[in-house]
Amino acid sequence: MASFRIPAEEYAARRARLMAAMGEGSIALVAAATERVRNHDVHYPFRQDSDFRYLTGFPEPDALAVLRPGHAEPYVLFCRPRDPLMEIWHGRRAGPAGAIERFGADAAYPLDELDQRLPELLEGVERVHYRYGADPALDTRVSGWISALRAKLRSGVHVPRELVNLDALLHAHRRVKSPAELEVMRSAGRISAAGHRRAMQVCRPGLNERRLEAEILHEFALAGAGWSYPAIVGGGDNACILHYTENDAELRDGDLVLIDAGCELDSYAGDITRTFPVNGRYSGPQRALYEVVLAAQHAAMAVVRPGMAWPDYHDAAVRVLTEGLISLGLLEGGVDERIADESYRRFYMHRTGHWLGMDVHDPCEYKDGADWTRLEAGMVLTVEPGLYVAPDAEGVDARFRGIGIRIEDDVAVTADGCEVLSAGVPTAIDDIEALMRDA
């Protein structure tokens, strides 16, 4: 299904902006994703390549977009042709005519004309912008098209002289979200939050972790969304495994459960983590660690505003976490000393966030040249401090062993601060306990 929450004019504006940045004498080749076999006669659910979707909105596999600044037909799309028999079995196709009428291509051709037409489109071009190395089969075809031109050098054909990786240029554009993108991400945040609220309300001792995952996915599906990454549902000390995905253990009375899950809506991701008591009540040690993590998240969010450098909000969270670890006796010494020697990393081993967008870890750069990226209005990131005390941690008060806590929200940078897109699910202890109690 095409994305109707992002208007066609925005896709056109994205292509125009990229082509302006490329300059004349350039061409960009952007490939769609292809279908992948899961097991005999069964494919994985198809998910379009994010860069291709960002520029075209075209939902089908096995397509190639060609962008040519300064040409009368700057946007050319190669796609699967209409095929009545294949469409009976596998669904409707747009075909070249649909690519023009519904998806804004200036010209479109069947895929089987690629080898015939690409050398012509590359002729006279100075620079080819392309994600080389991502698809060996396509790399081979691109080399073949350029070699076909090189064979005609004596007849005066101009062969491209530069092969430029498209990622840095395109991903710099993806880093700042448009109003339409932000609206989709607000919806993704609301749906993701609803899934977490549902899990909190259903949770009770004796359930399997998989049951909470199912409740969350059910809520996503009811809202017309899917998942943006495999959910993490870690009860007890499973929460100390950062990428735990087995989700098959029984939830025990007295334990916490950490859930990291987000929906995908129109190719845009939500990403939320909450940690709550299986029985609806935090114990004293759980409460003590949780309050440190929540204070760290508040400190980090207070830093998120235009002009701040990317690491600033991580540094703010680390200071609060380190202070808390010292006050609870998990670390000794001074705060500055423990930050400097990174002793805190025994209990907090990841960064405080990442870019968020069409990918749950949007592939945008974190530095501009040698300098850290400065935040701008429209950027979206996660804020996700945590503490993880391994069940076998030596020299640690036994009350804290096996407790893993992370609190993660999706945050959009605004003109004067930030907006929490995932605020629909509580983080405060009293609010979580009330939600679970009143279920």
Short mmCIF file of N, CA and C in Angstrom, two decimals, residues 134-303:
data_model
loop_
_atom_site.label_atom_id
_atom_site.label_comp_id
_atom_site.label_asym_id
_atom_site.label_seq_id
_atom_site.Cartn_x
_atom_site.Cartn_y
_atom_site.Cartn_z
N ALA A 134 26.29 -2.12 -1.35
CA ALA A 134 25.11 -2.60 -0.63
C ALA A 134 24.48 -3.81 -1.31
N ASP A 135 24.61 -3.91 -2.63
CA ASP A 135 23.98 -4.98 -3.39
C ASP A 135 24.98 -5.45 -4.45
N PRO A 136 25.71 -6.52 -4.21
CA PRO A 136 26.73 -6.96 -5.17
C PRO A 136 26.20 -7.19 -6.57
N ALA A 137 24.96 -7.71 -6.69
CA ALA A 137 24.40 -7.95 -8.02
C ALA A 137 24.21 -6.64 -8.77
N LEU A 138 23.72 -5.62 -8.06
CA LEU A 138 23.54 -4.32 -8.72
C LEU A 138 24.88 -3.66 -9.00
N ASP A 139 25.85 -3.84 -8.09
CA ASP A 139 27.20 -3.32 -8.36
C ASP A 139 27.72 -3.85 -9.69
N THR A 140 27.51 -5.12 -9.93
CA THR A 140 27.98 -5.74 -11.17
C THR A 140 27.30 -5.11 -12.38
N ARG A 141 26.00 -4.84 -12.24
CA ARG A 141 25.28 -4.25 -13.37
C ARG A 141 25.73 -2.81 -13.62
N VAL A 142 25.95 -2.06 -12.55
CA VAL A 142 26.43 -0.68 -12.73
C VAL A 142 27.79 -0.68 -13.42
N SER A 143 28.67 -1.57 -12.99
CA SER A 143 29.98 -1.67 -13.64
C SER A 143 29.83 -2.04 -15.11
N GLY A 144 28.87 -2.92 -15.40
CA GLY A 144 28.63 -3.30 -16.79
C GLY A 144 28.13 -2.14 -17.62
N TRP A 145 27.24 -1.33 -17.08
CA TRP A 145 26.72 -0.18 -17.83
C TRP A 145 27.83 0.83 -18.13
N ILE A 146 28.70 1.06 -17.14
CA ILE A 146 29.80 2.00 -17.34
C ILE A 146 30.81 1.42 -18.33
N SER A 147 31.05 0.10 -18.24
CA SER A 147 31.96 -0.53 -19.20
C SER A 147 31.42 -0.46 -20.62
N ALA A 148 30.11 -0.56 -20.76
CA ALA A 148 29.51 -0.45 -22.10
C ALA A 148 29.76 0.93 -22.69
N LEU A 149 29.73 1.96 -21.84
CA LEU A 149 30.05 3.30 -22.33
C LEU A 149 31.53 3.43 -22.65
N ARG A 150 32.36 2.86 -21.76
CA ARG A 150 33.80 2.99 -21.96
C ARG A 150 34.23 2.35 -23.29
N ALA A 151 33.52 1.35 -23.72
CA ALA A 151 33.84 0.70 -25.00
C ALA A 151 33.59 1.63 -26.19
N LYS A 152 32.87 2.72 -25.96
CA LYS A 152 32.55 3.66 -27.05
C LYS A 152 33.35 4.95 -26.95
N LEU A 153 34.43 4.94 -26.15
CA LEU A 153 35.20 6.17 -25.95
C LEU A 153 35.67 6.77 -27.28
N ARG A 154 36.09 5.94 -28.20
CA ARG A 154 36.64 6.46 -29.47
C ARG A 154 35.59 7.17 -30.30
N SER A 155 34.32 6.89 -30.01
CA SER A 155 33.26 7.59 -30.76
C SER A 155 32.84 8.87 -30.06
N GLY A 156 33.56 9.28 -29.03
CA GLY A 156 33.30 10.56 -28.38
C GLY A 156 32.35 10.50 -27.19
N VAL A 157 32.03 9.28 -26.73
CA VAL A 157 31.14 9.15 -25.59
C VAL A 157 31.87 9.58 -24.31
N HIS A 158 31.18 10.33 -23.45
CA HIS A 158 31.76 10.75 -22.16
C HIS A 158 31.34 9.77 -21.08
N VAL A 159 32.32 9.21 -20.39
CA VAL A 159 32.07 8.21 -19.35
C VAL A 159 32.15 8.88 -17.98
N PRO A 160 31.25 8.51 -17.05
CA PRO A 160 31.33 9.09 -15.69
C PRO A 160 32.71 8.88 -15.08
N ARG A 161 33.20 9.93 -14.41
CA ARG A 161 34.54 9.88 -13.83
C ARG A 161 34.54 9.65 -12.32
N GLU A 162 33.40 9.90 -11.68
CA GLU A 162 33.35 9.76 -10.22
C GLU A 162 32.18 8.87 -9.82
N LEU A 163 32.45 8.02 -8.86
CA LEU A 163 31.40 7.24 -8.21
C LEU A 163 31.33 7.73 -6.77
N VAL A 164 30.19 8.32 -6.39
CA VAL A 164 30.04 8.98 -5.10
C VAL A 164 29.02 8.22 -4.27
N ASN A 165 29.38 7.88 -3.02
CA ASN A 165 28.42 7.23 -2.14
C ASN A 165 27.30 8.20 -1.81
N LEU A 166 26.09 7.78 -2.09
CA LEU A 166 24.92 8.65 -1.92
C LEU A 166 24.53 8.85 -0.45
N ASP A 167 24.95 7.96 0.43
CA ASP A 167 24.41 7.92 1.78
C ASP A 167 24.54 9.25 2.52
N ALA A 168 25.74 9.82 2.56
CA ALA A 168 25.96 11.00 3.39
C ALA A 168 25.06 12.15 2.96
N LEU A 169 24.94 12.38 1.67
CA LEU A 169 24.13 13.47 1.17
C LEU A 169 22.65 13.24 1.45
N LEU A 170 22.16 12.06 1.14
CA LEU A 170 20.74 11.78 1.32
C LEU A 170 20.37 11.72 2.80
N HIS A 171 21.21 11.11 3.61
CA HIS A 171 20.87 10.96 5.02
C HIS A 171 20.93 12.28 5.77
N ALA A 172 21.71 13.23 5.28
CA ALA A 172 21.68 14.57 5.87
C ALA A 172 20.31 15.20 5.68
N HIS A 173 19.66 14.92 4.55
CA HIS A 173 18.31 15.43 4.31
C HIS A 173 17.30 14.71 5.20
N ARG A 174 17.47 13.42 5.40
CA ARG A 174 16.53 12.65 6.22
C ARG A 174 16.59 13.04 7.69
N ARG A 175 17.68 13.66 8.12
CA ARG A 175 17.88 13.93 9.54
C ARG A 175 16.86 14.92 10.11
N VAL A 176 16.45 15.91 9.32
CA VAL A 176 15.46 16.89 9.78
C VAL A 176 14.11 16.52 9.17
N LYS A 177 13.13 16.31 10.03
CA LYS A 177 11.81 15.85 9.58
C LYS A 177 10.92 17.02 9.20
N SER A 178 10.09 16.80 8.20
CA SER A 178 9.11 17.80 7.77
C SER A 178 7.89 17.76 8.69
N PRO A 179 7.01 18.76 8.61
CA PRO A 179 5.77 18.71 9.40
C PRO A 179 4.96 17.45 9.14
N ALA A 180 4.89 17.00 7.89
CA ALA A 180 4.14 15.78 7.59
C ALA A 180 4.79 14.56 8.23
N GLU A 181 6.10 14.47 8.19
CA GLU A 181 6.80 13.36 8.83
C GLU A 181 6.58 13.38 10.34
N LEU A 182 6.66 14.56 10.93
CA LEU A 182 6.45 14.66 12.38
C LEU A 182 5.04 14.22 12.77
N GLU A 183 4.08 14.51 11.92
CA GLU A 183 2.71 14.10 12.24
C GLU A 183 2.58 12.58 12.21
N VAL A 184 3.22 11.94 11.23
CA VAL A 184 3.22 10.47 11.20
C VAL A 184 3.92 9.92 12.44
N MET A 185 5.02 10.54 12.84
CA MET A 185 5.76 10.04 13.98
C MET A 185 5.00 10.28 15.29
N ARG A 186 4.22 11.34 15.35
CA ARG A 186 3.34 11.51 16.51
C ARG A 186 2.34 10.36 16.60
N SER A 187 1.78 9.99 15.45
CA SER A 187 0.85 8.87 15.43
C SER A 187 1.54 7.58 15.83
N ALA A 188 2.75 7.36 15.31
CA ALA A 188 3.51 6.16 15.68
C ALA A 188 3.79 6.15 17.18
N GLY A 189 4.08 7.32 17.74
CA GLY A 189 4.31 7.41 19.18
C GLY A 189 3.06 7.08 19.99
N ARG A 190 1.92 7.57 19.52
CA ARG A 190 0.67 7.29 20.24
C ARG A 190 0.32 5.81 20.18
N ILE A 191 0.47 5.21 19.01
CA ILE A 191 0.15 3.78 18.88
C ILE A 191 1.12 2.94 19.71
N SER A 192 2.40 3.28 19.65
CA SER A 192 3.39 2.54 20.45
C SER A 192 3.07 2.66 21.94
N ALA A 193 2.70 3.87 22.37
CA ALA A 193 2.36 4.07 23.78
C ALA A 193 1.13 3.25 24.18
N ALA A 194 0.15 3.17 23.29
CA ALA A 194 -1.04 2.38 23.59
C ALA A 194 -0.69 0.91 23.79
N GLY A 195 0.27 0.40 23.01
CA GLY A 195 0.70 -0.97 23.17
C GLY A 195 1.33 -1.20 24.54
N HIS A 196 2.15 -0.26 24.98
CA HIS A 196 2.79 -0.40 26.28
C HIS A 196 1.76 -0.28 27.41
N ARG A 197 0.80 0.61 27.28
CA ARG A 197 -0.24 0.70 28.31
C ARG A 197 -1.01 -0.61 28.42
N ARG A 198 -1.31 -1.20 27.26
CA ARG A 198 -2.04 -2.46 27.26
C ARG A 198 -1.25 -3.55 27.98
N ALA A 199 0.06 -3.60 27.73
CA ALA A 199 0.90 -4.61 28.38
C ALA A 199 0.90 -4.40 29.89
N MET A 200 0.99 -3.16 30.33
CA MET A 200 0.97 -2.88 31.77
C MET A 200 -0.34 -3.35 32.40
N GLN A 201 -1.42 -3.13 31.70
CA GLN A 201 -2.73 -3.45 32.27
C GLN A 201 -3.02 -4.95 32.28
N VAL A 202 -2.43 -5.68 31.36
CA VAL A 202 -2.64 -7.13 31.28
C VAL A 202 -1.71 -7.89 32.21
N CYS A 203 -0.54 -7.32 32.48
CA CYS A 203 0.53 -8.05 33.17
C CYS A 203 0.11 -8.56 34.55
N ARG A 204 0.56 -9.77 34.85
CA ARG A 204 0.38 -10.36 36.19
C ARG A 204 1.33 -11.55 36.31
N PRO A 205 1.67 -11.92 37.53
CA PRO A 205 2.57 -13.07 37.72
C PRO A 205 2.00 -14.34 37.08
N GLY A 206 2.89 -15.14 36.50
CA GLY A 206 2.49 -16.40 35.89
C GLY A 206 2.32 -16.33 34.39
N LEU A 207 2.14 -15.12 33.85
CA LEU A 207 2.07 -15.00 32.39
C LEU A 207 3.45 -15.25 31.79
N ASN A 208 3.46 -15.60 30.50
CA ASN A 208 4.71 -15.73 29.78
C ASN A 208 5.06 -14.38 29.15
N GLU A 209 6.35 -14.11 29.01
CA GLU A 209 6.79 -12.88 28.34
C GLU A 209 6.13 -12.74 26.97
N ARG A 210 5.94 -13.86 26.28
CA ARG A 210 5.36 -13.83 24.93
C ARG A 210 3.94 -13.26 24.94
N ARG A 211 3.23 -13.46 26.04
CA ARG A 211 1.87 -12.94 26.12
C ARG A 211 1.86 -11.40 26.06
N LEU A 212 2.81 -10.77 26.75
CA LEU A 212 2.86 -9.31 26.70
C LEU A 212 3.25 -8.82 25.31
N GLU A 213 4.18 -9.54 24.67
CA GLU A 213 4.53 -9.19 23.29
C GLU A 213 3.29 -9.28 22.40
N ALA A 214 2.49 -10.34 22.57
CA ALA A 214 1.30 -10.51 21.75
C ALA A 214 0.29 -9.39 21.98
N GLU A 215 0.15 -8.95 23.22
CA GLU A 215 -0.78 -7.86 23.52
C GLU A 215 -0.34 -6.57 22.83
N ILE A 216 0.95 -6.31 22.84
CA ILE A 216 1.47 -5.11 22.20
C ILE A 216 1.26 -5.17 20.69
N LEU A 217 1.61 -6.29 20.06
CA LEU A 217 1.44 -6.42 18.61
C LEU A 217 -0.03 -6.35 18.22
N HIS A 218 -0.90 -6.87 19.08
CA HIS A 218 -2.34 -6.78 18.83
C HIS A 218 -2.77 -5.33 18.78
N GLU A 219 -2.28 -4.53 19.72
CA GLU A 219 -2.64 -3.12 19.76
C GLU A 219 -2.12 -2.39 18.52
N PHE A 220 -0.91 -2.73 18.09
CA PHE A 220 -0.36 -2.12 16.87
C PHE A 220 -1.24 -2.46 15.67
N ALA A 221 -1.61 -3.73 15.54
CA ALA A 221 -2.39 -4.17 14.39
C ALA A 221 -3.76 -3.51 14.36
N LEU A 222 -4.38 -3.36 15.51
CA LEU A 222 -5.69 -2.70 15.56
C LEU A 222 -5.62 -1.29 15.01
N ALA A 223 -4.47 -0.64 15.17
CA ALA A 223 -4.30 0.74 14.71
C ALA A 223 -3.77 0.81 13.28
N GLY A 224 -3.63 -0.33 12.61
CA GLY A 224 -3.14 -0.34 11.24
C GLY A 224 -1.64 -0.22 11.12
N ALA A 225 -0.92 -0.61 12.16
CA ALA A 225 0.54 -0.51 12.16
C ALA A 225 1.15 -1.89 12.34
N GLY A 226 2.44 -1.98 12.06
CA GLY A 226 3.21 -3.19 12.33
C GLY A 226 4.26 -2.88 13.38
N TRP A 227 5.30 -3.71 13.46
CA TRP A 227 6.38 -3.45 14.41
C TRP A 227 7.59 -2.90 13.69
N SER A 228 8.32 -2.04 14.37
CA SER A 228 9.51 -1.44 13.76
C SER A 228 10.78 -2.22 14.07
N TYR A 229 10.72 -3.13 15.02
CA TYR A 229 11.84 -4.01 15.36
C TYR A 229 11.28 -5.11 16.25
N PRO A 230 11.94 -6.26 16.34
CA PRO A 230 11.44 -7.33 17.21
C PRO A 230 11.40 -6.87 18.67
N ALA A 231 10.29 -7.08 19.32
CA ALA A 231 10.10 -6.58 20.68
C ALA A 231 11.03 -7.29 21.66
N ILE A 232 11.47 -6.55 22.67
CA ILE A 232 12.20 -7.09 23.81
C ILE A 232 11.23 -7.11 24.99
N VAL A 233 10.98 -8.28 25.54
CA VAL A 233 10.15 -8.42 26.75
C VAL A 233 10.97 -9.26 27.72
N GLY A 234 11.64 -8.59 28.63
CA GLY A 234 12.56 -9.27 29.53
C GLY A 234 12.12 -9.17 30.98
N GLY A 235 11.64 -10.27 31.53
CA GLY A 235 11.27 -10.32 32.93
C GLY A 235 12.46 -10.67 33.81
N GLY A 236 12.50 -10.12 35.05
CA GLY A 236 13.59 -10.44 35.96
C GLY A 236 14.94 -10.08 35.39
N ASP A 237 15.94 -10.98 35.56
CA ASP A 237 17.28 -10.63 35.10
C ASP A 237 17.44 -10.74 33.59
N ASN A 238 16.41 -11.18 32.87
CA ASN A 238 16.45 -11.10 31.40
C ASN A 238 16.57 -9.65 30.94
N ALA A 239 16.11 -8.70 31.77
CA ALA A 239 16.20 -7.29 31.43
C ALA A 239 17.64 -6.79 31.40
N CYS A 240 18.57 -7.56 31.96
CA CYS A 240 19.98 -7.18 31.94
C CYS A 240 20.66 -7.58 30.64
N ILE A 241 19.94 -8.28 29.76
CA ILE A 241 20.44 -8.61 28.42
C ILE A 241 19.86 -7.56 27.47
N LEU A 242 20.70 -6.69 26.95
CA LEU A 242 20.21 -5.50 26.26
C LEU A 242 19.34 -5.83 25.05
N HIS A 243 19.72 -6.86 24.30
CA HIS A 243 18.95 -7.23 23.11
C HIS A 243 18.29 -8.60 23.29
N TYR A 244 17.73 -8.82 24.42
CA TYR A 244 17.01 -10.07 24.71
C TYR A 244 15.75 -10.14 23.85
N THR A 245 15.60 -11.21 23.07
CA THR A 245 14.42 -11.35 22.22
C THR A 245 13.78 -12.73 22.30
N GLU A 246 14.26 -13.60 23.18
CA GLU A 246 13.63 -14.92 23.29
C GLU A 246 12.17 -14.78 23.74
N ASN A 247 11.93 -13.92 24.70
CA ASN A 247 10.55 -13.62 25.14
C ASN A 247 9.74 -14.89 25.44
N ASP A 248 10.35 -15.81 26.19
CA ASP A 248 9.66 -17.08 26.41
C ASP A 248 9.69 -17.54 27.88
N ALA A 249 10.04 -16.62 28.79
CA ALA A 249 10.14 -17.00 30.20
C ALA A 249 8.87 -16.60 30.95
N GLU A 250 8.65 -17.27 32.07
CA GLU A 250 7.49 -16.93 32.90
C GLU A 250 7.79 -15.66 33.71
N LEU A 251 6.79 -14.81 33.83
CA LEU A 251 6.91 -13.58 34.61
C LEU A 251 6.62 -13.91 36.07
N ARG A 252 7.55 -13.54 36.95
CA ARG A 252 7.48 -13.97 38.35
C ARG A 252 7.08 -12.82 39.28
N ASP A 253 6.32 -13.17 40.27
CA ASP A 253 5.92 -12.22 41.30
C ASP A 253 7.16 -11.62 41.96
N GLY A 254 7.19 -10.29 42.07
CA GLY A 254 8.32 -9.60 42.69
C GLY A 254 9.38 -9.13 41.72
N ASP A 255 9.30 -9.56 40.46
CA ASP A 255 10.26 -9.13 39.44
C ASP A 255 9.74 -7.90 38.70
N LEU A 256 10.67 -7.21 38.04
CA LEU A 256 10.32 -6.20 37.05
C LEU A 256 10.29 -6.86 35.67
N VAL A 257 9.61 -6.21 34.72
CA VAL A 257 9.68 -6.62 33.33
C VAL A 257 10.00 -5.38 32.49
N LEU A 258 11.00 -5.53 31.64
CA LEU A 258 11.42 -4.46 30.73
C LEU A 258 10.88 -4.77 29.35
N ILE A 259 10.14 -3.81 28.77
CA ILE A 259 9.61 -3.98 27.42
C ILE A 259 10.13 -2.85 26.55
N ASP A 260 10.80 -3.22 25.46
CA ASP A 260 11.30 -2.29 24.45
C ASP A 260 10.59 -2.66 23.16
N ALA A 261 9.63 -1.83 22.74
CA ALA A 261 8.82 -2.16 21.57
C ALA A 261 8.28 -0.88 20.95
N GLY A 262 8.16 -0.88 19.64
CA GLY A 262 7.60 0.27 18.95
C GLY A 262 6.94 -0.16 17.66
N CYS A 263 5.96 0.59 17.24
CA CYS A 263 5.26 0.27 16.00
C CYS A 263 5.94 0.95 14.82
N GLU A 264 5.62 0.47 13.63
CA GLU A 264 6.01 1.14 12.39
C GLU A 264 4.73 1.54 11.67
N LEU A 265 4.63 2.82 11.35
CA LEU A 265 3.46 3.37 10.67
C LEU A 265 3.92 4.10 9.43
N ASP A 266 3.46 3.65 8.26
CA ASP A 266 3.88 4.27 7.00
C ASP A 266 5.39 4.41 6.91
N SER A 267 6.10 3.39 7.34
CA SER A 267 7.56 3.30 7.28
C SER A 267 8.25 4.18 8.32
N TYR A 268 7.53 4.76 9.26
CA TYR A 268 8.15 5.56 10.32
C TYR A 268 8.04 4.81 11.65
N ALA A 269 9.12 4.86 12.44
CA ALA A 269 9.26 4.01 13.61
C ALA A 269 8.91 4.73 14.90
N GLY A 270 8.29 3.99 15.81
CA GLY A 270 8.25 4.35 17.21
C GLY A 270 9.23 3.46 17.96
N ASP A 271 9.68 3.92 19.14
CA ASP A 271 10.69 3.17 19.89
C ASP A 271 10.56 3.56 21.36
N ILE A 272 9.90 2.74 22.14
CA ILE A 272 9.61 3.04 23.55
C ILE A 272 10.09 1.90 24.43
N THR A 273 10.66 2.24 25.58
CA THR A 273 10.97 1.24 26.59
C THR A 273 10.36 1.67 27.92
N ARG A 274 9.74 0.72 28.59
CA ARG A 274 9.24 0.93 29.94
C ARG A 274 9.62 -0.28 30.79
N THR A 275 9.83 -0.03 32.07
CA THR A 275 10.16 -1.09 33.02
C THR A 275 9.21 -0.97 34.19
N PHE A 276 8.46 -2.05 34.46
CA PHE A 276 7.41 -1.97 35.47
C PHE A 276 7.32 -3.28 36.24
N PRO A 277 6.70 -3.26 37.43
CA PRO A 277 6.64 -4.46 38.26
C PRO A 277 5.59 -5.44 37.77
N VAL A 278 5.96 -6.71 37.74
CA VAL A 278 5.04 -7.75 37.28
C VAL A 278 3.77 -7.76 38.12
N ASN A 279 3.91 -7.54 39.42
CA ASN A 279 2.74 -7.59 40.32
C ASN A 279 2.10 -6.23 40.56
N GLY A 280 2.61 -5.18 39.88
CA GLY A 280 1.99 -3.87 40.01
C GLY A 280 2.55 -2.98 41.08
N ARG A 281 3.55 -3.46 41.86
CA ARG A 281 4.13 -2.66 42.93
C ARG A 281 5.66 -2.78 42.90
N TYR A 282 6.35 -1.62 42.83
CA TYR A 282 7.81 -1.62 42.89
C TYR A 282 8.27 -1.91 44.31
N SER A 283 9.28 -2.75 44.43
CA SER A 283 9.90 -2.97 45.74
C SER A 283 10.82 -1.79 46.06
N GLY A 284 11.35 -1.76 47.29
CA GLY A 284 12.25 -0.67 47.68
C GLY A 284 13.47 -0.56 46.80
N PRO A 285 14.24 -1.62 46.59
CA PRO A 285 15.42 -1.53 45.71
C PRO A 285 15.05 -1.21 44.26
N GLN A 286 13.96 -1.78 43.76
CA GLN A 286 13.53 -1.48 42.39
C GLN A 286 13.19 0.01 42.27
N ARG A 287 12.48 0.53 43.26
CA ARG A 287 12.09 1.93 43.25
C ARG A 287 13.33 2.84 43.29
N ALA A 288 14.30 2.47 44.11
CA ALA A 288 15.50 3.29 44.24
C ALA A 288 16.26 3.40 42.92
N LEU A 289 16.48 2.25 42.25
CA LEU A 289 17.17 2.27 40.96
C LEU A 289 16.34 2.98 39.89
N TYR A 290 15.04 2.72 39.90
CA TYR A 290 14.16 3.32 38.89
C TYR A 290 14.19 4.84 38.99
N GLU A 291 14.15 5.37 40.20
CA GLU A 291 14.13 6.82 40.37
C GLU A 291 15.42 7.46 39.84
N VAL A 292 16.54 6.75 39.96
CA VAL A 292 17.79 7.27 39.40
C VAL A 292 17.70 7.35 37.88
N VAL A 293 17.19 6.28 37.25
CA VAL A 293 17.07 6.27 35.79
C VAL A 293 16.10 7.35 35.32
N LEU A 294 14.98 7.50 36.01
CA LEU A 294 14.00 8.52 35.61
C LEU A 294 14.58 9.92 35.76
N ALA A 295 15.32 10.17 36.83
CA ALA A 295 15.96 11.48 37.00
C ALA A 295 16.97 11.73 35.89
N ALA A 296 17.68 10.68 35.46
CA ALA A 296 18.64 10.83 34.37
C ALA A 296 17.92 11.17 33.06
N GLN A 297 16.76 10.55 32.83
CA GLN A 297 16.02 10.87 31.62
C GLN A 297 15.53 12.31 31.64
N HIS A 298 15.04 12.76 32.77
CA HIS A 298 14.60 14.16 32.88
C HIS A 298 15.76 15.12 32.63
N ALA A 299 16.93 14.81 33.19
CA ALA A 299 18.10 15.66 32.99
C ALA A 299 18.51 15.70 31.52
N ALA A 300 18.45 14.55 30.86
CA ALA A 300 18.81 14.49 29.44
C ALA A 300 17.83 15.29 28.59
N MET A 301 16.54 15.12 28.86
CA MET A 301 15.54 15.84 28.06
C MET A 301 15.65 17.35 28.24
N ALA A 302 16.08 17.80 29.41
CA ALA A 302 16.23 19.23 29.65
C ALA A 302 17.30 19.85 28.76
N VAL A 303 18.20 19.01 28.26
CA VAL A 303 19.30 19.48 27.41
C VAL A 303 18.91 19.50 25.93
#
